[in-house]
Amino acid sequence: MRTKEELPECPVATTVQLIGSKWKLLILRNLFQRPWRFNELKRSLEGISQKVLTDSLRSMEADGIIMRTVFPEVPPHVEYALTELGQSMRPIIQAMEDRGIRCKSQ
């Protein structure tokens, strides 16, 4: 997780730095439903490359937004789920969803 000194002074810039990419927002959207496996996420996010998904998940894990759980099976089973910090971002995504619904209905 980044230290306070590594984050921008502006609170909006801090949030944008943490979840401001298109893919991170869509990953969050999915993880609000339930934990997901890597390949499930990749299939659900049309157009995302494996590298971008991997980089996004690693960044979100490093920032404390998601947690990665490895199940000791053959083949390995890995799931991604939201942490408490990640769950706290639900109102942001909900507001974006509400705004999108209003735009589509106008």
Coordinates of C-alpha atoms in Angstrom, one line a residue:
M1 CA 0.0 0.0 0.0
R2 CA 1.2 3.5 -0.8
T3 CA 2.3 5.7 2.1
K4 CA 0.5 9.0 2.7
E5 CA 3.6 10.8 1.4
E6 CA 3.4 9.0 -1.9
L7 CA -0.2 10.1 -2.6
P8 CA -1.2 13.4 -4.1
E9 CA -2.3 16.2 -1.7
C10 CA -5.6 16.6 -3.5
P11 CA -8.2 14.0 -2.4
V12 CA -9.7 13.7 -5.8
A13 CA -6.3 13.2 -7.4
T14 CA -5.7 10.4 -4.8
T15 CA -8.9 8.6 -5.7
V16 CA -8.1 9.0 -9.4
Q17 CA -4.6 7.6 -8.9
L18 CA -6.1 4.5 -7.1
I19 CA -9.0 3.7 -9.4
G20 CA -8.9 6.1 -12.3
S21 CA -8.3 3.8 -15.2
K22 CA -11.1 2.4 -17.3
W23 CA -10.1 -1.2 -16.4
K24 CA -9.7 -0.7 -12.7
L25 CA -13.2 0.7 -12.6
L26 CA -14.6 -2.2 -14.4
I27 CA -12.7 -4.7 -12.3
L28 CA -14.2 -3.0 -9.2
R29 CA -17.7 -3.2 -10.7
N30 CA -17.3 -7.0 -11.1
L31 CA -15.7 -7.6 -7.7
F32 CA -18.7 -5.9 -6.0
Q33 CA -20.7 -8.9 -7.1
R34 CA -18.4 -11.6 -5.7
P35 CA -14.8 -12.9 -5.8
W36 CA -13.6 -13.7 -9.4
R37 CA -10.9 -15.8 -10.9
F38 CA -8.4 -14.3 -13.3
N39 CA -9.8 -16.0 -16.4
E40 CA -13.4 -15.1 -15.4
L41 CA -12.4 -11.4 -15.2
K42 CA -10.5 -11.6 -18.5
R43 CA -13.5 -13.1 -20.3
S44 CA -15.9 -10.5 -18.8
L45 CA -13.8 -7.5 -19.7
E46 CA -14.0 -7.4 -23.5
G47 CA -10.9 -5.9 -25.0
I48 CA -8.5 -6.2 -22.0
S49 CA -5.2 -7.8 -22.6
Q50 CA -3.7 -10.3 -20.1
K51 CA -0.9 -7.9 -19.4
V52 CA -3.2 -5.0 -18.6
L53 CA -5.4 -7.2 -16.4
T54 CA -2.3 -8.5 -14.6
D55 CA -0.9 -5.1 -14.1
S56 CA -4.2 -3.6 -12.9
L57 CA -4.8 -6.4 -10.4
R58 CA -1.2 -6.2 -9.0
S59 CA -1.6 -2.4 -8.7
M60 CA -4.9 -2.7 -6.9
E61 CA -3.5 -5.4 -4.6
A62 CA -0.5 -3.2 -3.8
D63 CA -2.8 -0.3 -3.0
G64 CA -4.9 -2.5 -0.7
I65 CA -8.1 -2.4 -2.8
I66 CA -8.2 -6.1 -3.5
M67 CA -6.8 -9.2 -2.0
R68 CA -5.5 -12.2 -3.9
T69 CA -6.1 -15.7 -2.5
V70 CA -4.3 -18.7 -3.7
F71 CA -5.9 -22.1 -3.1
P72 CA -3.4 -25.0 -2.9
E73 CA -4.8 -27.1 -5.7
V74 CA -3.6 -28.5 -9.0
P75 CA -3.9 -26.5 -11.1
P76 CA -3.6 -23.5 -8.7
H77 CA -6.9 -21.7 -8.1
V78 CA -6.5 -17.9 -7.5
E79 CA -9.4 -15.6 -6.6
Y80 CA -9.5 -11.9 -6.3
A81 CA -11.9 -10.1 -3.9
L82 CA -12.3 -6.7 -2.5
T83 CA -10.8 -5.6 0.8
E84 CA -12.6 -3.3 3.2
L85 CA -10.9 -0.3 1.4
G86 CA -12.2 -1.7 -1.9
Q87 CA -15.7 -2.1 -0.5
S88 CA -15.6 1.5 0.7
M89 CA -15.5 2.6 -3.0
R90 CA -18.9 1.1 -3.7
P91 CA -20.7 4.6 -3.5
I92 CA -18.3 5.9 -6.2
I93 CA -19.1 3.1 -8.6
Q94 CA -22.8 3.3 -7.7
A95 CA -22.9 7.1 -8.5
M96 CA -21.2 6.4 -11.9
E97 CA -23.8 3.6 -12.6
D98 CA -26.7 5.9 -11.7
R99 CA -25.3 8.7 -13.9
G100 CA -24.9 6.3 -16.8
I101 CA -28.5 5.1 -16.4
R102 CA -29.7 8.7 -16.4
C103 CA -27.7 9.5 -19.5
K104 CA -29.1 6.5 -21.4
S105 CA -32.7 7.4 -20.5
Q106 CA -32.5 11.0 -21.7

